[in-house]
Amino acid sequence: GRMKEFSEKRWASQPKNSSAGCMFKNLDFIPAGKLIDELGLKGMSVGGAQISSVHGNFMVNAKGEATARDVIDLIGIAKRRALEERGIELRTEVQIVGED
């Protein structure tokens, strides 16, 4: 049925590892995933957290041991690179809650 078809399409275009979902809001002029890709950040990792090599706007728990700190650090690297190299301020899609 349609749900199975939708699910298959979704899985084909999104990473299969456990993911925190889309990390950054899309910008009016470029999808966040494309920007991450253009910055050469796909596949980059900090600790157990990794920017998906499938889709630049997904962060995955590649080795199953990502900590919140890994994720936050990786988001920080992506935001800094976007700002330094393109003058673009990436905004996170996900709400960061909790402490260290």
Short mmCIF file of C-alpha atoms in Angstrom, two decimals:
data_model
loop_
_atom_site.label_atom_id
_atom_site.label_comp_id
_atom_site.label_asym_id
_atom_site.label_seq_id
_atom_site.Cartn_x
_atom_site.Cartn_y
_atom_site.Cartn_z
CA GLY A 1 0.00 0.00 0.00
CA ARG A 2 0.85 3.67 0.07
CA MET A 3 2.34 3.57 3.57
CA LYS A 4 4.80 0.84 2.62
CA GLU A 5 5.72 2.79 -0.51
CA PHE A 6 6.16 5.99 1.53
CA SER A 7 8.24 4.15 4.12
CA GLU A 8 10.50 2.63 1.45
CA LYS A 9 10.98 6.01 -0.22
CA ARG A 10 11.81 7.59 3.14
CA TRP A 11 14.32 4.88 4.02
CA ALA A 12 15.98 5.19 0.63
CA SER A 13 16.60 8.91 1.16
CA GLN A 14 17.41 8.93 4.87
CA PRO A 15 20.19 7.30 6.83
CA LYS A 16 19.50 3.87 8.29
CA ASN A 17 21.44 4.37 11.54
CA SER A 18 19.60 5.78 14.52
CA SER A 19 19.31 9.47 13.85
CA ALA A 20 18.31 12.61 15.68
CA GLY A 21 16.33 13.64 12.60
CA CYS A 22 17.00 16.82 10.63
CA MET A 23 19.55 18.94 12.43
CA PHE A 24 19.25 22.30 10.71
CA LYS A 25 16.39 24.37 9.35
CA ASN A 26 16.46 24.73 5.58
CA LEU A 27 17.38 28.19 4.38
CA ASP A 28 15.29 30.11 1.83
CA PHE A 29 18.01 29.82 -0.79
CA ILE A 30 19.60 26.41 -0.10
CA PRO A 31 18.56 23.19 1.67
CA ALA A 32 20.67 22.74 4.82
CA GLY A 33 21.76 19.26 3.70
CA LYS A 34 23.12 20.65 0.42
CA LEU A 35 25.04 23.36 2.28
CA ILE A 36 26.57 20.77 4.66
CA ASP A 37 27.51 18.70 1.61
CA GLU A 38 29.09 21.71 -0.14
CA LEU A 39 31.10 22.47 3.01
CA GLY A 40 32.49 18.92 2.81
CA LEU A 41 31.10 17.92 6.19
CA LYS A 42 29.22 14.76 5.22
CA GLY A 43 30.66 11.80 7.11
CA MET A 44 32.48 13.99 9.66
CA SER A 45 32.31 12.70 13.21
CA VAL A 46 32.94 13.76 16.78
CA GLY A 47 33.04 10.84 19.19
CA GLY A 48 30.10 8.59 18.28
CA ALA A 49 28.10 11.31 16.51
CA GLN A 50 28.47 11.57 12.75
CA ILE A 51 27.01 13.75 10.03
CA SER A 52 25.38 11.19 7.76
CA SER A 53 27.27 10.39 4.58
CA VAL A 54 23.85 9.76 2.99
CA HIS A 55 22.19 13.09 3.85
CA GLY A 56 24.06 16.11 5.18
CA ASN A 57 21.21 17.34 7.35
CA PHE A 58 21.03 14.15 9.40
CA MET A 59 23.24 13.32 12.31
CA VAL A 60 23.57 9.66 13.16
CA ASN A 61 24.77 7.70 16.15
CA ALA A 62 27.28 5.87 13.97
CA LYS A 63 28.89 3.63 16.55
CA GLY A 64 25.97 3.53 18.96
CA GLU A 65 27.86 5.50 21.58
CA ALA A 66 27.25 9.15 20.77
CA THR A 67 26.86 11.43 23.76
CA ALA A 68 24.88 14.67 23.84
CA ARG A 69 28.23 16.47 24.04
CA ASP A 70 29.40 14.78 20.80
CA VAL A 71 26.22 15.91 19.05
CA ILE A 72 26.46 19.47 20.38
CA ASP A 73 30.14 19.71 19.40
CA LEU A 74 29.42 18.45 15.89
CA ILE A 75 26.55 20.93 15.48
CA GLY A 76 28.94 23.67 16.62
CA ILE A 77 31.54 22.70 14.01
CA ALA A 78 28.93 22.74 11.22
CA LYS A 79 27.55 26.11 12.34
CA ARG A 80 31.04 27.63 12.59
CA ARG A 81 32.07 26.37 9.13
CA ALA A 82 28.85 27.67 7.53
CA LEU A 83 29.43 31.07 9.11
CA GLU A 84 33.16 31.27 8.34
CA GLU A 85 33.02 29.95 4.79
CA ARG A 86 29.65 31.22 3.59
CA GLY A 87 28.54 33.86 6.06
CA ILE A 88 25.45 31.72 6.68
CA GLU A 89 23.94 31.28 10.12
CA LEU A 90 22.58 27.75 10.44
CA ARG A 91 19.75 27.37 12.91
CA THR A 92 19.03 24.06 14.56
CA GLU A 93 15.75 22.33 13.83
CA VAL A 94 15.95 20.26 17.00
CA GLN A 95 15.59 21.74 20.46
CA ILE A 96 18.65 21.06 22.57
CA VAL A 97 17.60 20.27 26.13
CA GLY A 98 19.33 19.04 29.24
CA GLU A 99 22.81 19.62 30.56
CA ASP A 100 26.17 17.93 30.32
#
